[in-house]
Amino acid sequence: MTSATTPLPRPAAIAGRRRRPAPGRVLAWAYLVVVLAVTVFPFYWILRTALSNNLQLPSSPSSLLPVDFTWGAFERALGLASRAQAQAQGGSGASLDTPLYLRNSIIYATVQTVLVVSCSAAAAYAFARLRWRGRDAVFNVLLSALMVPTILTLLPNFVFIRDVHQLNGFTGLILPGAFFSAFNVFFLRQFMLGLSRETEEAAIMDGAGRLRIFFRITLPMSAAPIATLSLLTFINTWNEYFWPLLVSNNDHARPLTLALGVFKQSSPQAAPDWAGLMAATLIAALPMLALFMAFGRRIVDSIGFTGIK
């Protein structure tokens, strides 16, 4: 009696079946490609416009390549071109002191970030690690501030800054947002709630006070979320536009984002200097893009670790 044997499939056929992607996987990759293209294209269009001759831009508005390639827009944005050279290339001839405005933005964003993160860390420690009467009620009131649109606080803040005579200065820019951020407190509190209490109890038994525990134990253990929060706060402050528009009317404390609007509105010709404006916008965005590309993964990991979904 003989038994029939089934021939084994050939390795080539098995490999062919394995290499055949599933339809769902193909659709997922196609969707990701579309999202990536939609995300990246505006930045490419900014670069394309910045590398074009502003005088020739209307002749080829839909061209995907720079129109009459030139670095003139970057020279105008950096203040390296004279008024005559700028107007010869179709620029507005308006001056933009980029180094000054860049310095103002760095001072504004850095000081505000240091102050608000420091105050938020102290408040988060009080809500997460200290026991005091009414703690949860106060925290619930603080959380309710997250539901208040920022636009509603602009007018009271402006009236306060005007009454204390701090318009057109860094104090007026920084003061309203320097000491309180409901999101920052909530973000750090969520992390500090998960820290082990045994380390603090051991430090208390050794005679350490609350301030020493905060600075020597809690802050070092919270370094990752604090760094993430600092980066988010710095980027948000750097991109701020409307508040500086209200309180900064001269170059002394005018940040770069506001200077871009002034540059656009100060065109003495019929049309704005779009190439110069896009070049200045790219210069203003490059520091933030570099920071986010360098630390973007840390932001995502820290937000997930603190339980913010």
Tab-separated table of N, CA and C in Angstrom, residues 8-146:
chain	number	residue	atom	x	y	z
A	8	LEU	N	5.748	19.808	-1.478
A	8	LEU	CA	5.924	21.033	-0.698
A	8	LEU	C	5.972	22.236	-1.619
A	9	PRO	N	5.456	23.374	-1.155
A	9	PRO	CA	5.511	24.577	-2.002
A	9	PRO	C	6.950	25.037	-2.186
A	10	ARG	N	7.185	25.578	-3.334
A	10	ARG	CA	8.526	26.054	-3.629
A	10	ARG	C	8.856	27.294	-2.797
A	11	PRO	N	10.138	27.428	-2.394
A	11	PRO	CA	10.525	28.622	-1.612
A	11	PRO	C	10.234	29.925	-2.341
A	12	ALA	N	10.372	29.923	-3.665
A	12	ALA	CA	10.121	31.154	-4.417
A	12	ALA	C	8.662	31.576	-4.309
A	13	ALA	N	7.758	30.556	-4.333
A	13	ALA	CA	6.337	30.882	-4.221
A	13	ALA	C	6.003	31.436	-2.842
A	14	ILE	N	6.647	30.830	-1.784
A	14	ILE	CA	6.412	31.330	-0.424
A	14	ILE	C	6.917	32.754	-0.287
A	15	ALA	N	8.111	33.029	-0.831
A	15	ALA	CA	8.666	34.383	-0.751
A	15	ALA	C	7.792	35.380	-1.493
A	16	GLY	N	7.213	34.924	-2.640
A	16	GLY	CA	6.346	35.817	-3.392
A	16	GLY	C	5.107	36.193	-2.613
A	17	ARG	N	4.543	35.165	-1.885
A	17	ARG	CA	3.356	35.467	-1.095
A	17	ARG	C	3.679	36.383	0.077
A	18	ARG	N	4.863	36.219	0.648
A	18	ARG	CA	5.246	37.062	1.776
A	18	ARG	C	5.492	38.504	1.358
A	19	ARG	N	5.987	38.698	0.160
A	19	ARG	CA	6.290	40.051	-0.286
A	19	ARG	C	5.050	40.804	-0.730
A	20	ARG	N	3.949	40.131	-0.904
A	20	ARG	CA	2.738	40.790	-1.357
A	20	ARG	C	2.112	41.563	-0.200
A	21	PRO	N	2.098	42.892	-0.249
A	21	PRO	CA	1.574	43.673	0.881
A	21	PRO	C	0.057	43.582	0.964
A	22	ALA	N	-0.420	43.677	2.168
A	22	ALA	CA	-1.865	43.664	2.389
A	22	ALA	C	-2.472	44.986	1.927
A	23	PRO	N	-3.712	44.960	1.432
A	23	PRO	CA	-4.345	46.210	0.973
A	23	PRO	C	-4.421	47.273	2.066
A	24	GLY	N	-4.692	46.852	3.297
A	24	GLY	CA	-4.756	47.827	4.378
A	24	GLY	C	-3.424	48.513	4.626
A	25	ARG	N	-2.338	47.743	4.505
A	25	ARG	CA	-1.014	48.334	4.699
A	25	ARG	C	-0.697	49.335	3.594
A	26	VAL	N	-1.092	49.001	2.369
A	26	VAL	CA	-0.865	49.921	1.249
A	26	VAL	C	-1.638	51.218	1.463
A	27	LEU	N	-2.898	51.105	1.895
A	27	LEU	CA	-3.699	52.305	2.141
A	27	LEU	C	-3.109	53.146	3.270
A	28	ALA	N	-2.595	52.472	4.307
A	28	ALA	CA	-1.999	53.210	5.425
A	28	ALA	C	-0.775	53.995	4.974
A	29	TRP	N	0.079	53.346	4.170
A	29	TRP	CA	1.270	54.042	3.675
A	29	TRP	C	0.895	55.178	2.725
A	30	ALA	N	-0.119	54.944	1.898
A	30	ALA	CA	-0.564	56.009	0.993
A	30	ALA	C	-1.095	57.203	1.783
A	31	TYR	N	-1.835	56.921	2.846
A	31	TYR	CA	-2.351	58.003	3.688
A	31	TYR	C	-1.211	58.777	4.342
A	32	LEU	N	-0.201	58.067	4.839
A	32	LEU	CA	0.940	58.735	5.471
A	32	LEU	C	1.701	59.599	4.474
A	33	VAL	N	1.830	59.113	3.239
A	33	VAL	CA	2.516	59.900	2.212
A	33	VAL	C	1.746	61.188	1.918
A	34	VAL	N	0.420	61.081	1.834
A	34	VAL	CA	-0.399	62.271	1.575
A	34	VAL	C	-0.272	63.269	2.725
A	35	VAL	N	-0.346	62.777	3.964
A	35	VAL	CA	-0.218	63.661	5.130
A	35	VAL	C	1.151	64.326	5.148
A	36	LEU	N	2.196	63.558	4.836
A	36	LEU	CA	3.550	64.124	4.809
A	36	LEU	C	3.667	65.201	3.739
A	37	ALA	N	3.096	64.943	2.567
A	37	ALA	CA	3.164	65.933	1.489
A	37	ALA	C	2.419	67.208	1.863
A	38	VAL	N	1.234	67.054	2.461
A	38	VAL	CA	0.454	68.230	2.863
A	38	VAL	C	1.185	69.017	3.946
A	39	THR	N	1.911	68.320	4.821
A	39	THR	CA	2.632	68.990	5.905
A	39	THR	C	3.874	69.703	5.409
A	40	VAL	N	4.611	69.067	4.506
A	40	VAL	CA	5.903	69.602	4.069
A	40	VAL	C	5.743	70.651	2.976
A	41	PHE	N	4.699	70.547	2.160
A	41	PHE	CA	4.580	71.432	1.002
A	41	PHE	C	4.574	72.914	1.367
A	42	PRO	N	3.866	73.359	2.426
A	42	PRO	CA	3.929	74.798	2.753
A	42	PRO	C	5.345	75.291	3.020
A	43	PHE	N	6.162	74.468	3.687
A	43	PHE	CA	7.543	74.883	3.936
A	43	PHE	C	8.332	74.956	2.631
A	44	TYR	N	8.079	74.013	1.723
A	44	TYR	CA	8.752	74.080	0.428
A	44	TYR	C	8.313	75.326	-0.340
A	45	TRP	N	7.031	75.666	-0.260
A	45	TRP	CA	6.534	76.844	-0.982
A	45	TRP	C	7.142	78.128	-0.420
A	46	ILE	N	7.331	78.177	0.892
A	46	ILE	CA	8.009	79.330	1.493
A	46	ILE	C	9.423	79.446	0.949
A	47	LEU	N	10.145	78.317	0.901
A	47	LEU	CA	11.514	78.330	0.388
A	47	LEU	C	11.544	78.701	-1.080
A	48	ARG	N	10.611	78.170	-1.858
A	48	ARG	CA	10.553	78.485	-3.290
A	48	ARG	C	10.321	79.973	-3.511
A	49	THR	N	9.399	80.566	-2.732
A	49	THR	CA	9.128	81.998	-2.872
A	49	THR	C	10.320	82.833	-2.425
A	50	ALA	N	10.982	82.411	-1.349
A	50	ALA	CA	12.125	83.166	-0.833
A	50	ALA	C	13.296	83.169	-1.806
A	51	LEU	N	13.416	82.136	-2.620
A	51	LEU	CA	14.517	82.043	-3.578
A	51	LEU	C	14.147	82.619	-4.941
A	52	SER	N	13.002	83.264	-5.042
A	52	SER	CA	12.546	83.827	-6.312
A	52	SER	C	12.805	85.330	-6.356
A	53	ASN	N	12.804	85.845	-7.582
A	53	ASN	CA	12.880	87.292	-7.783
A	53	ASN	C	11.481	87.857	-7.596
A	54	ASN	N	11.316	88.731	-6.631
A	54	ASN	CA	9.977	89.238	-6.315
A	54	ASN	C	9.334	89.938	-7.504
A	55	LEU	N	10.152	90.539	-8.366
A	55	LEU	CA	9.629	91.245	-9.533
A	55	LEU	C	9.033	90.285	-10.548
A	56	GLN	N	9.565	89.031	-10.589
A	56	GLN	CA	9.113	88.052	-11.571
A	56	GLN	C	8.068	87.080	-11.022
A	57	LEU	N	7.774	87.134	-9.739
A	57	LEU	CA	6.819	86.189	-9.152
A	57	LEU	C	5.444	86.228	-9.812
A	58	PRO	N	4.865	87.399	-10.117
A	58	PRO	CA	3.529	87.400	-10.743
A	58	PRO	C	3.497	86.749	-12.116
A	59	SER	N	4.645	86.654	-12.799
A	59	SER	CA	4.654	86.062	-14.137
A	59	SER	C	4.504	84.548	-14.103
A	60	SER	N	4.899	83.898	-13.008
A	60	SER	CA	4.779	82.436	-12.883
A	60	SER	C	4.286	82.091	-11.483
A	61	PRO	N	3.056	82.423	-11.153
A	61	PRO	CA	2.586	82.223	-9.775
A	61	PRO	C	2.438	80.766	-9.377
A	62	SER	N	2.253	79.850	-10.354
A	62	SER	CA	2.039	78.440	-10.028
A	62	SER	C	3.266	77.579	-10.258
A	63	SER	N	4.392	78.175	-10.569
A	63	SER	CA	5.608	77.403	-10.809
A	63	SER	C	6.084	76.751	-9.516
A	64	LEU	N	6.452	75.465	-9.601
A	64	LEU	CA	6.950	74.758	-8.428
A	64	LEU	C	8.419	75.048	-8.159
A	65	LEU	N	9.114	75.636	-9.128
A	65	LEU	CA	10.524	75.971	-8.976
A	65	LEU	C	10.672	77.468	-8.743
A	66	PRO	N	11.772	77.899	-8.106
A	66	PRO	CA	11.983	79.337	-7.910
A	66	PRO	C	11.956	80.094	-9.227
A	67	VAL	N	11.305	81.238	-9.221
A	67	VAL	CA	11.188	82.070	-10.414
A	67	VAL	C	12.380	83.024	-10.448
A	68	ASP	N	13.245	82.850	-11.448
A	68	ASP	CA	14.456	83.673	-11.573
A	68	ASP	C	15.261	83.609	-10.269
A	69	PHE	N	15.843	82.430	-10.024
A	69	PHE	CA	16.528	82.123	-8.758
A	69	PHE	C	17.481	83.239	-8.331
A	70	THR	N	17.382	83.635	-7.056
A	70	THR	CA	18.262	84.658	-6.496
A	70	THR	C	18.253	84.562	-4.973
A	71	TRP	N	19.375	84.999	-4.360
A	71	TRP	CA	19.473	85.068	-2.904
A	71	TRP	C	19.115	86.461	-2.386
A	72	GLY	N	18.611	87.310	-3.270
A	72	GLY	CA	18.348	88.695	-2.897
A	72	GLY	C	17.365	88.845	-1.756
A	73	ALA	N	16.364	87.971	-1.677
A	73	ALA	CA	15.366	88.085	-0.610
A	73	ALA	C	16.004	87.887	0.763
A	74	PHE	N	16.930	86.935	0.862
A	74	PHE	CA	17.610	86.717	2.140
A	74	PHE	C	18.521	87.893	2.479
A	75	GLU	N	19.131	88.495	1.464
A	75	GLU	CA	19.955	89.680	1.711
A	75	GLU	C	19.098	90.831	2.233
A	76	ARG	N	17.895	90.982	1.679
A	76	ARG	CA	17.005	92.039	2.162
A	76	ARG	C	16.518	91.742	3.579
A	77	ALA	N	16.198	90.478	3.831
A	77	ALA	CA	15.699	90.115	5.158
A	77	ALA	C	16.760	90.295	6.239
A	78	LEU	N	18.018	90.089	5.876
A	78	LEU	CA	19.112	90.237	6.840
A	78	LEU	C	19.682	91.645	6.870
A	79	GLY	N	19.106	92.544	6.067
A	79	GLY	CA	19.576	93.923	6.055
A	79	GLY	C	20.888	94.120	5.334
A	80	LEU	N	21.244	93.211	4.414
A	80	LEU	CA	22.522	93.293	3.707
A	80	LEU	C	22.408	94.016	2.372
A	81	ALA	N	21.193	94.278	1.916
A	81	ALA	CA	20.992	94.936	0.622
A	81	ALA	C	20.581	96.386	0.841
A	82	SER	N	21.063	97.250	-0.037
A	82	SER	CA	20.677	98.656	0.037
A	82	SER	C	19.246	98.821	-0.482
A	83	ARG	N	18.672	99.990	-0.248
A	83	ARG	CA	17.313	100.262	-0.705
A	83	ARG	C	17.228	100.192	-2.221
A	84	ALA	N	18.242	100.723	-2.915
A	84	ALA	CA	18.234	100.700	-4.379
A	84	ALA	C	18.328	99.273	-4.901
A	85	GLN	N	19.188	98.444	-4.290
A	85	GLN	CA	19.305	97.052	-4.717
A	85	GLN	C	18.007	96.290	-4.467
A	86	ALA	N	17.373	96.542	-3.347
A	86	ALA	CA	16.130	95.846	-3.030
A	86	ALA	C	15.033	96.193	-4.024
A	87	GLN	N	14.889	97.465	-4.344
A	87	GLN	CA	13.847	97.875	-5.278
A	87	GLN	C	14.149	97.408	-6.697
A	88	ALA	N	15.420	97.265	-7.051
A	88	ALA	CA	15.775	96.763	-8.377
A	88	ALA	C	15.354	95.306	-8.548
A	89	GLN	N	15.304	94.553	-7.451
A	89	GLN	CA	14.894	93.151	-7.506
A	89	GLN	C	13.406	92.970	-7.221
A	90	GLY	N	12.675	94.056	-7.173
A	90	GLY	CA	11.248	93.963	-6.897
A	90	GLY	C	10.916	93.966	-5.432
A	91	GLY	N	11.916	94.210	-4.584
A	91	GLY	CA	11.668	94.270	-3.154
A	91	GLY	C	11.042	95.587	-2.755
A	92	SER	N	10.612	95.652	-1.521
A	92	SER	CA	9.930	96.847	-1.047
A	92	SER	C	10.894	97.958	-0.695
A	93	GLY	N	12.128	97.616	-0.408
A	93	GLY	CA	13.078	98.608	0.063
A	93	GLY	C	12.934	98.892	1.540
A	94	ALA	N	11.980	98.251	2.203
A	94	ALA	CA	11.801	98.428	3.645
A	94	ALA	C	12.943	97.749	4.391
A	95	SER	N	13.354	98.341	5.478
A	95	SER	CA	14.463	97.794	6.253
A	95	SER	C	13.932	96.853	7.330
A	96	LEU	N	14.670	95.776	7.587
A	96	LEU	CA	14.325	94.807	8.621
A	96	LEU	C	15.600	94.478	9.381
A	97	ASP	N	15.705	94.993	10.597
A	97	ASP	CA	16.892	94.761	11.423
A	97	ASP	C	16.760	93.389	12.084
A	98	THR	N	17.027	92.343	11.302
A	98	THR	CA	16.825	90.982	11.786
A	98	THR	C	17.637	90.663	13.034
A	99	PRO	N	18.929	91.018	13.126
A	99	PRO	CA	19.673	90.712	14.364
A	99	PRO	C	19.035	91.315	15.616
A	100	LEU	N	18.532	92.556	15.521
A	100	LEU	CA	17.899	93.188	16.681
A	100	LEU	C	16.625	92.456	17.077
A	101	TYR	N	15.767	92.168	16.094
A	101	TYR	CA	14.510	91.487	16.402
A	101	TYR	C	14.756	90.053	16.866
A	102	LEU	N	15.785	89.408	16.323
A	102	LEU	CA	16.129	88.060	16.766
A	102	LEU	C	16.591	88.083	18.220
A	103	ARG	N	17.376	89.090	18.581
A	103	ARG	CA	17.802	89.238	19.978
A	103	ARG	C	16.603	89.453	20.890
A	104	ASN	N	15.663	90.299	20.452
A	104	ASN	CA	14.470	90.547	21.260
A	104	ASN	C	13.659	89.271	21.470
A	105	SER	N	13.512	88.478	20.418
A	105	SER	CA	12.752	87.227	20.537
A	105	SER	C	13.435	86.255	21.485
A	106	ILE	N	14.761	86.182	21.420
A	106	ILE	CA	15.497	85.273	22.303
A	106	ILE	C	15.338	85.699	23.761
A	107	ILE	N	15.455	87.005	24.028
A	107	ILE	CA	15.286	87.494	25.403
A	107	ILE	C	13.867	87.228	25.896
A	108	TYR	N	12.891	87.568	25.084
A	108	TYR	CA	11.483	87.396	25.455
A	108	TYR	C	11.156	85.935	25.741
A	109	ALA	N	11.517	85.047	24.827
A	109	ALA	CA	11.171	83.635	24.982
A	109	ALA	C	11.953	82.983	26.118
A	110	THR	N	13.228	83.319	26.263
A	110	THR	CA	14.052	82.681	27.291
A	110	THR	C	13.615	83.083	28.694
A	111	VAL	N	13.455	84.391	28.929
A	111	VAL	CA	13.079	84.858	30.272
A	111	VAL	C	11.693	84.341	30.652
A	112	GLN	N	10.745	84.408	29.727
A	112	GLN	CA	9.397	83.934	30.050
A	112	GLN	C	9.402	82.434	30.314
A	113	THR	N	10.172	81.672	29.558
A	113	THR	CA	10.235	80.228	29.766
A	113	THR	C	10.799	79.894	31.137
A	114	VAL	N	11.891	80.541	31.515
A	114	VAL	CA	12.509	80.272	32.822
A	114	VAL	C	11.543	80.599	33.958
A	115	LEU	N	10.875	81.746	33.873
A	115	LEU	CA	9.978	82.161	34.953
A	115	LEU	C	8.756	81.254	35.065
A	116	VAL	N	8.091	81.001	33.942
A	116	VAL	CA	6.837	80.247	34.015
A	116	VAL	C	7.090	78.785	34.360
A	117	VAL	N	8.180	78.197	33.878
A	117	VAL	CA	8.467	76.802	34.216
A	117	VAL	C	8.877	76.680	35.680
A	118	SER	N	9.638	77.638	36.188
A	118	SER	CA	10.043	77.605	37.597
A	118	SER	C	8.827	77.704	38.515
A	119	CYS	N	7.948	78.656	38.243
A	119	CYS	CA	6.747	78.816	39.070
A	119	CYS	C	5.816	77.616	38.934
A	120	SER	N	5.717	77.063	37.742
A	120	SER	CA	4.850	75.901	37.533
A	120	SER	C	5.380	74.681	38.270
A	121	ALA	N	6.703	74.506	38.291
A	121	ALA	CA	7.286	73.373	39.006
A	121	ALA	C	7.020	73.480	40.504
A	122	ALA	N	7.150	74.686	41.060
A	122	ALA	CA	6.880	74.868	42.486
A	122	ALA	C	5.406	74.608	42.804
A	123	ALA	N	4.501	75.119	41.969
A	123	ALA	CA	3.074	74.899	42.202
A	123	ALA	C	2.708	73.426	42.048
A	124	ALA	N	3.278	72.766	41.048
A	124	ALA	CA	2.993	71.344	40.847
A	124	ALA	C	3.473	70.514	42.032
A	125	TYR	N	4.613	70.868	42.595
A	125	TYR	CA	5.117	70.155	43.779
A	125	TYR	C	4.160	70.324	44.953
A	126	ALA	N	3.636	71.524	45.128
A	126	ALA	CA	2.696	71.761	46.225
A	126	ALA	C	1.414	70.959	46.048
A	127	PHE	N	0.932	70.831	44.825
A	127	PHE	CA	-0.302	70.084	44.573
A	127	PHE	C	-0.078	68.574	44.613
A	128	ALA	N	1.116	68.108	44.269
A	128	ALA	CA	1.351	66.672	44.144
A	128	ALA	C	1.951	66.043	45.397
A	129	ARG	N	2.809	66.780	46.130
A	129	ARG	CA	3.579	66.152	47.200
A	129	ARG	C	3.256	66.681	48.597
A	130	LEU	N	2.586	67.815	48.692
A	130	LEU	CA	2.265	68.378	50.001
A	130	LEU	C	0.795	68.143	50.327
A	131	ARG	N	0.511	67.989	51.618
A	131	ARG	CA	-0.875	67.816	52.080
A	131	ARG	C	-1.292	69.069	52.841
A	132	TRP	N	-2.313	69.737	52.335
A	132	TRP	CA	-2.806	70.937	52.995
A	132	TRP	C	-4.301	71.075	52.705
A	133	ARG	N	-4.981	71.754	53.594
A	133	ARG	CA	-6.441	71.856	53.526
A	133	ARG	C	-6.867	72.633	52.276
A	134	GLY	N	-7.809	72.067	51.561
A	134	GLY	CA	-8.332	72.712	50.366
A	134	GLY	C	-7.490	72.510	49.127
A	135	ARG	N	-6.524	71.591	49.185
A	135	ARG	CA	-5.631	71.393	48.041
A	135	ARG	C	-6.395	70.990	46.787
A	136	ASP	N	-7.260	69.997	46.893
A	136	ASP	CA	-7.976	69.515	45.712
A	136	ASP	C	-8.940	70.565	45.173
A	137	ALA	N	-9.575	71.321	46.072
A	137	ALA	CA	-10.501	72.364	45.613
A	137	ALA	C	-9.757	73.453	44.849
A	138	VAL	N	-8.598	73.853	45.360
A	138	VAL	CA	-7.804	74.869	44.668
A	138	VAL	C	-7.328	74.344	43.319
A	139	PHE	N	-6.955	73.063	43.273
A	139	PHE	CA	-6.495	72.500	42.011
A	139	PHE	C	-7.625	72.447	40.992
A	140	ASN	N	-8.835	72.141	41.434
A	140	ASN	CA	-9.970	72.137	40.512
A	140	ASN	C	-10.250	73.534	39.961
A	141	VAL	N	-10.103	74.543	40.806
A	141	VAL	CA	-10.263	75.918	40.327
A	141	VAL	C	-9.188	76.242	39.299
A	142	LEU	N	-7.957	75.788	39.567
A	142	LEU	CA	-6.869	76.021	38.615
A	142	LEU	C	-7.159	75.341	37.281
A	143	LEU	N	-7.683	74.118	37.332
A	143	LEU	CA	-8.000	73.419	36.089
A	143	LEU	C	-9.076	74.146	35.293
A	144	SER	N	-9.974	74.819	35.982
A	144	SER	CA	-11.022	75.550	35.267
A	144	SER	C	-10.439	76.667	34.415
A	145	ALA	N	-9.231	77.125	34.750
A	145	ALA	CA	-8.593	78.161	33.937
A	145	ALA	C	-8.258	77.656	32.542
A	146	LEU	N	-8.144	76.329	32.388
A	146	LEU	CA	-7.884	75.775	31.060
A	146	LEU	C	-9.052	76.007	30.113
